[in-house]
């Protein structure tokens, strides 16, 4: 597990689902992703890990932009991420759950 859970009093019924089709669109995000990757995720395969980190950051930003109290529901089950599915055009695989705590 790469991140630690933080105890925060949140309404867990107030959430949106993780969107595996969401890509980082801002021109500043690639620089942010590069810095985050270099600082915390150097032990992972670079290309795949950067893709996954970008999708996760894009989801976190989209949830925060909608509502700062909104939670993000993310599956930690590896079978929920099929990289070669027509419903997963970005190619997010079972590497994604390794980025966040269970």
N, C-alpha and C. Protein backbone atom coordinates (compact mmCIF):
# COMPACT_ATOMS: atom_id res chain seq x y z
N UNK A 1 0.85 -1.16 0.00
CA UNK A 1 0.00 0.00 0.00
C UNK A 1 0.90 1.23 0.00
N UNK A 2 0.63 2.17 -0.88
CA UNK A 2 1.49 3.33 -1.03
C UNK A 2 1.03 4.54 -0.23
N UNK A 3 -0.24 4.65 0.02
CA UNK A 3 -0.76 5.78 0.78
C UNK A 3 -1.34 5.28 2.09
N UNK A 4 -1.42 6.16 3.06
CA UNK A 4 -1.97 5.78 4.36
C UNK A 4 -3.38 6.33 4.50
N UNK A 5 -4.23 5.58 5.18
CA UNK A 5 -5.59 6.05 5.42
C UNK A 5 -5.56 7.16 6.48
N UNK A 6 -6.41 8.14 6.30
CA UNK A 6 -6.53 9.22 7.26
C UNK A 6 -7.95 9.20 7.78
N UNK A 7 -8.10 9.21 9.09
CA UNK A 7 -9.43 9.21 9.68
C UNK A 7 -10.04 10.60 9.57
N UNK A 8 -11.08 10.71 8.79
CA UNK A 8 -11.78 11.97 8.61
C UNK A 8 -13.26 11.66 8.74
N UNK A 9 -13.98 12.50 9.43
CA UNK A 9 -15.41 12.31 9.60
C UNK A 9 -16.13 12.75 8.33
N UNK A 10 -16.52 11.80 7.48
CA UNK A 10 -17.15 12.10 6.19
C UNK A 10 -18.46 11.32 6.05
N UNK A 11 -19.33 11.87 5.25
CA UNK A 11 -20.56 11.18 4.89
C UNK A 11 -20.24 10.27 3.71
N UNK A 12 -20.08 8.98 3.97
CA UNK A 12 -19.69 8.04 2.92
C UNK A 12 -20.82 7.72 1.95
N UNK A 13 -22.00 8.20 2.23
CA UNK A 13 -23.12 8.05 1.31
C UNK A 13 -23.09 9.14 0.22
N UNK A 14 -22.23 10.12 0.41
CA UNK A 14 -22.10 11.25 -0.53
C UNK A 14 -20.85 11.01 -1.38
N UNK A 15 -21.03 10.29 -2.49
CA UNK A 15 -19.88 9.89 -3.30
C UNK A 15 -20.23 9.84 -4.77
N UNK A 16 -19.19 9.74 -5.58
CA UNK A 16 -19.36 9.42 -6.99
C UNK A 16 -18.39 8.30 -7.31
N UNK A 17 -18.72 7.51 -8.32
CA UNK A 17 -17.89 6.35 -8.67
C UNK A 17 -16.64 6.78 -9.44
N UNK A 18 -15.58 6.02 -9.27
CA UNK A 18 -14.33 6.22 -9.99
C UNK A 18 -14.59 6.00 -11.48
N UNK A 19 -14.14 6.92 -12.32
CA UNK A 19 -14.38 6.86 -13.76
C UNK A 19 -13.08 6.46 -14.46
N UNK A 20 -13.01 5.22 -14.95
CA UNK A 20 -11.77 4.75 -15.58
C UNK A 20 -11.54 5.34 -16.96
N UNK A 21 -12.52 6.08 -17.48
CA UNK A 21 -12.35 6.69 -18.80
C UNK A 21 -11.83 8.12 -18.71
N UNK A 22 -11.69 8.65 -17.52
CA UNK A 22 -11.27 10.04 -17.33
C UNK A 22 -9.76 10.18 -17.49
N UNK A 23 -9.35 11.13 -18.33
CA UNK A 23 -7.93 11.39 -18.56
C UNK A 23 -7.58 12.78 -18.04
N UNK A 24 -6.34 12.98 -17.60
CA UNK A 24 -5.94 14.33 -17.20
C UNK A 24 -5.95 15.24 -18.42
N UNK A 25 -6.61 16.40 -18.33
CA UNK A 25 -6.73 17.26 -19.49
C UNK A 25 -5.97 18.57 -19.36
N UNK A 26 -5.68 18.98 -18.15
CA UNK A 26 -4.99 20.25 -17.95
C UNK A 26 -3.54 20.17 -18.42
N UNK A 27 -3.01 21.27 -18.89
CA UNK A 27 -1.62 21.29 -19.34
C UNK A 27 -0.64 21.25 -18.17
N UNK A 28 -1.10 21.58 -16.96
CA UNK A 28 -0.22 21.55 -15.79
C UNK A 28 -0.19 20.17 -15.13
N UNK A 29 -1.17 19.33 -15.40
CA UNK A 29 -1.20 18.01 -14.75
C UNK A 29 -0.02 17.12 -15.10
N UNK A 30 0.46 17.06 -16.34
CA UNK A 30 1.61 16.19 -16.61
C UNK A 30 2.83 16.53 -15.75
N UNK A 31 3.08 17.82 -15.52
CA UNK A 31 4.21 18.21 -14.66
C UNK A 31 3.96 17.77 -13.22
N UNK A 32 2.72 17.93 -12.76
CA UNK A 32 2.37 17.51 -11.41
C UNK A 32 2.51 15.99 -11.26
N UNK A 33 2.05 15.26 -12.26
CA UNK A 33 2.15 13.80 -12.25
C UNK A 33 3.61 13.36 -12.26
N UNK A 34 4.44 14.02 -13.06
CA UNK A 34 5.87 13.69 -13.10
C UNK A 34 6.51 13.89 -11.73
N UNK A 35 6.20 15.00 -11.08
CA UNK A 35 6.76 15.28 -9.76
C UNK A 35 6.28 14.29 -8.72
N UNK A 36 4.99 13.98 -8.75
CA UNK A 36 4.41 13.02 -7.80
C UNK A 36 5.01 11.64 -8.01
N UNK A 37 5.15 11.25 -9.26
CA UNK A 37 5.71 9.94 -9.58
C UNK A 37 7.16 9.84 -9.11
N UNK A 38 7.95 10.86 -9.40
CA UNK A 38 9.37 10.85 -9.02
C UNK A 38 9.55 10.82 -7.51
N UNK A 39 8.65 11.47 -6.79
CA UNK A 39 8.77 11.55 -5.34
C UNK A 39 8.27 10.30 -4.62
N UNK A 40 7.28 9.61 -5.18
CA UNK A 40 6.62 8.55 -4.40
C UNK A 40 6.52 7.18 -5.06
N UNK A 41 6.64 7.07 -6.37
CA UNK A 41 6.32 5.82 -7.05
C UNK A 41 7.45 5.31 -7.95
N UNK A 42 8.68 5.50 -7.57
CA UNK A 42 9.80 5.13 -8.43
C UNK A 42 9.97 3.62 -8.57
N UNK A 43 9.37 2.82 -7.70
CA UNK A 43 9.52 1.37 -7.76
C UNK A 43 8.55 0.69 -8.74
N UNK A 44 7.70 1.45 -9.41
CA UNK A 44 6.72 0.89 -10.34
C UNK A 44 7.17 1.07 -11.78
N UNK A 45 6.60 0.28 -12.68
CA UNK A 45 6.89 0.45 -14.11
C UNK A 45 6.39 1.83 -14.54
N UNK A 46 7.27 2.57 -15.14
CA UNK A 46 7.02 4.00 -15.35
C UNK A 46 5.80 4.32 -16.21
N UNK A 47 5.71 3.79 -17.40
CA UNK A 47 4.64 4.19 -18.32
C UNK A 47 3.25 3.85 -17.77
N UNK A 48 3.09 2.62 -17.32
CA UNK A 48 1.79 2.17 -16.80
C UNK A 48 1.43 2.92 -15.52
N UNK A 49 2.39 3.11 -14.65
CA UNK A 49 2.12 3.78 -13.39
C UNK A 49 1.74 5.24 -13.60
N UNK A 50 2.41 5.92 -14.52
CA UNK A 50 2.07 7.32 -14.81
C UNK A 50 0.65 7.43 -15.37
N UNK A 51 0.26 6.51 -16.23
CA UNK A 51 -1.10 6.50 -16.78
C UNK A 51 -2.11 6.37 -15.65
N UNK A 52 -1.90 5.41 -14.77
CA UNK A 52 -2.83 5.16 -13.67
C UNK A 52 -2.87 6.34 -12.71
N UNK A 53 -1.71 6.88 -12.39
CA UNK A 53 -1.66 8.03 -11.49
C UNK A 53 -2.41 9.22 -12.10
N UNK A 54 -2.27 9.43 -13.41
CA UNK A 54 -2.99 10.51 -14.08
C UNK A 54 -4.50 10.34 -14.01
N UNK A 55 -4.97 9.12 -14.21
CA UNK A 55 -6.42 8.85 -14.14
C UNK A 55 -6.93 9.07 -12.71
N UNK A 56 -6.17 8.64 -11.72
CA UNK A 56 -6.58 8.82 -10.33
C UNK A 56 -6.61 10.30 -9.97
N UNK A 57 -5.58 11.04 -10.34
CA UNK A 57 -5.55 12.48 -10.04
C UNK A 57 -6.67 13.21 -10.77
N UNK A 58 -6.95 12.85 -12.01
CA UNK A 58 -8.05 13.47 -12.75
C UNK A 58 -9.39 13.21 -12.06
N UNK A 59 -9.58 12.00 -11.55
CA UNK A 59 -10.81 11.67 -10.82
C UNK A 59 -10.92 12.45 -9.51
N UNK A 60 -9.82 12.53 -8.78
CA UNK A 60 -9.83 13.28 -7.53
C UNK A 60 -10.14 14.76 -7.78
N UNK A 61 -9.54 15.31 -8.82
CA UNK A 61 -9.80 16.72 -9.14
C UNK A 61 -11.25 16.92 -9.57
N UNK A 62 -11.77 16.04 -10.41
CA UNK A 62 -13.15 16.17 -10.88
C UNK A 62 -14.14 16.09 -9.71
N UNK A 63 -13.88 15.18 -8.77
CA UNK A 63 -14.75 15.06 -7.60
C UNK A 63 -14.66 16.32 -6.74
N UNK A 64 -13.45 16.81 -6.53
CA UNK A 64 -13.26 18.01 -5.72
C UNK A 64 -13.88 19.23 -6.39
N UNK A 65 -13.76 19.34 -7.72
CA UNK A 65 -14.31 20.48 -8.44
C UNK A 65 -15.84 20.50 -8.37
N UNK A 66 -16.47 19.33 -8.35
CA UNK A 66 -17.94 19.25 -8.23
C UNK A 66 -18.40 19.65 -6.84
N UNK A 67 -17.73 19.10 -5.84
CA UNK A 67 -18.14 19.32 -4.45
C UNK A 67 -16.97 18.93 -3.57
N UNK A 68 -16.47 19.84 -2.76
CA UNK A 68 -15.29 19.57 -1.95
C UNK A 68 -15.53 18.56 -0.84
N UNK A 69 -16.78 18.20 -0.58
CA UNK A 69 -17.08 17.18 0.43
C UNK A 69 -17.39 15.83 -0.21
N UNK A 70 -17.32 15.76 -1.52
CA UNK A 70 -17.65 14.53 -2.25
C UNK A 70 -16.56 13.48 -2.09
N UNK A 71 -16.96 12.26 -1.79
CA UNK A 71 -16.03 11.13 -1.70
C UNK A 71 -15.93 10.46 -3.07
N UNK A 72 -14.87 9.71 -3.27
CA UNK A 72 -14.65 8.99 -4.51
C UNK A 72 -14.68 7.50 -4.19
N UNK A 73 -15.62 6.77 -4.78
CA UNK A 73 -15.76 5.33 -4.55
C UNK A 73 -14.90 4.59 -5.56
N UNK A 74 -13.92 3.85 -5.06
CA UNK A 74 -12.96 3.15 -5.91
C UNK A 74 -12.94 1.68 -5.53
N UNK A 75 -13.07 0.82 -6.52
CA UNK A 75 -13.00 -0.61 -6.26
C UNK A 75 -11.56 -1.03 -6.04
N UNK A 76 -11.34 -1.89 -5.06
CA UNK A 76 -10.00 -2.43 -4.81
C UNK A 76 -9.87 -3.86 -5.33
N UNK A 77 -10.90 -4.31 -6.02
CA UNK A 77 -10.89 -5.67 -6.56
C UNK A 77 -10.25 -5.67 -7.94
N UNK A 78 -9.23 -6.48 -8.13
CA UNK A 78 -8.48 -6.50 -9.39
C UNK A 78 -9.35 -6.86 -10.60
N UNK A 79 -10.40 -7.65 -10.41
CA UNK A 79 -11.25 -8.06 -11.53
C UNK A 79 -12.10 -6.92 -12.10
N UNK A 80 -12.17 -5.81 -11.38
CA UNK A 80 -12.96 -4.67 -11.86
C UNK A 80 -12.19 -3.80 -12.85
N UNK A 81 -10.94 -4.16 -13.12
CA UNK A 81 -10.11 -3.38 -14.04
C UNK A 81 -9.61 -4.28 -15.15
N UNK A 82 -10.28 -4.26 -16.28
CA UNK A 82 -9.85 -5.03 -17.45
C UNK A 82 -9.26 -4.05 -18.45
N UNK A 83 -7.95 -4.13 -18.62
CA UNK A 83 -7.23 -3.16 -19.44
C UNK A 83 -7.64 -3.20 -20.90
N UNK A 84 -8.07 -4.33 -21.40
CA UNK A 84 -8.41 -4.44 -22.82
C UNK A 84 -9.91 -4.59 -23.03
N UNK A 85 -10.66 -3.74 -22.36
CA UNK A 85 -12.11 -3.76 -22.48
C UNK A 85 -12.56 -2.54 -23.27
N UNK A 86 -13.63 -2.66 -24.01
CA UNK A 86 -14.15 -1.51 -24.75
C UNK A 86 -14.69 -0.45 -23.81
N UNK A 87 -14.98 -0.83 -22.56
CA UNK A 87 -15.47 0.11 -21.57
C UNK A 87 -14.33 0.80 -20.83
N UNK A 88 -13.11 0.47 -21.19
CA UNK A 88 -11.93 1.01 -20.53
C UNK A 88 -10.94 1.50 -21.60
N UNK A 89 -11.28 2.58 -22.31
CA UNK A 89 -10.43 3.02 -23.42
C UNK A 89 -9.06 3.54 -23.00
N UNK A 90 -8.92 3.96 -21.76
CA UNK A 90 -7.64 4.48 -21.28
C UNK A 90 -6.67 3.33 -20.98
N UNK A 91 -7.20 2.16 -20.63
CA UNK A 91 -6.36 1.00 -20.35
C UNK A 91 -5.97 0.86 -18.90
N UNK A 92 -6.80 1.33 -17.98
CA UNK A 92 -6.52 1.19 -16.55
C UNK A 92 -6.60 -0.29 -16.21
N UNK A 93 -5.57 -0.80 -15.56
CA UNK A 93 -5.53 -2.23 -15.24
C UNK A 93 -5.57 -2.44 -13.73
N UNK A 94 -5.29 -3.66 -13.30
CA UNK A 94 -5.33 -3.97 -11.87
C UNK A 94 -4.18 -3.36 -11.09
N UNK A 95 -3.36 -2.53 -11.73
CA UNK A 95 -2.32 -1.79 -11.03
C UNK A 95 -2.95 -0.65 -10.22
N UNK A 96 -4.07 -0.13 -10.69
CA UNK A 96 -4.72 1.03 -10.05
C UNK A 96 -4.96 0.87 -8.56
N UNK A 97 -5.46 -0.27 -8.06
CA UNK A 97 -5.70 -0.39 -6.62
C UNK A 97 -4.43 -0.27 -5.75
N UNK A 98 -3.27 -0.41 -6.33
CA UNK A 98 -2.03 -0.30 -5.55
C UNK A 98 -1.73 1.15 -5.17
N UNK A 99 -2.40 2.10 -5.76
CA UNK A 99 -2.14 3.51 -5.50
C UNK A 99 -2.90 4.06 -4.28
N UNK A 100 -3.89 3.35 -3.79
CA UNK A 100 -4.68 3.89 -2.71
C UNK A 100 -4.93 2.83 -1.65
N UNK A 101 -5.16 3.30 -0.42
CA UNK A 101 -5.36 2.35 0.69
C UNK A 101 -6.70 1.63 0.59
N UNK A 102 -6.75 0.43 1.11
CA UNK A 102 -7.98 -0.36 1.11
C UNK A 102 -8.87 0.04 2.26
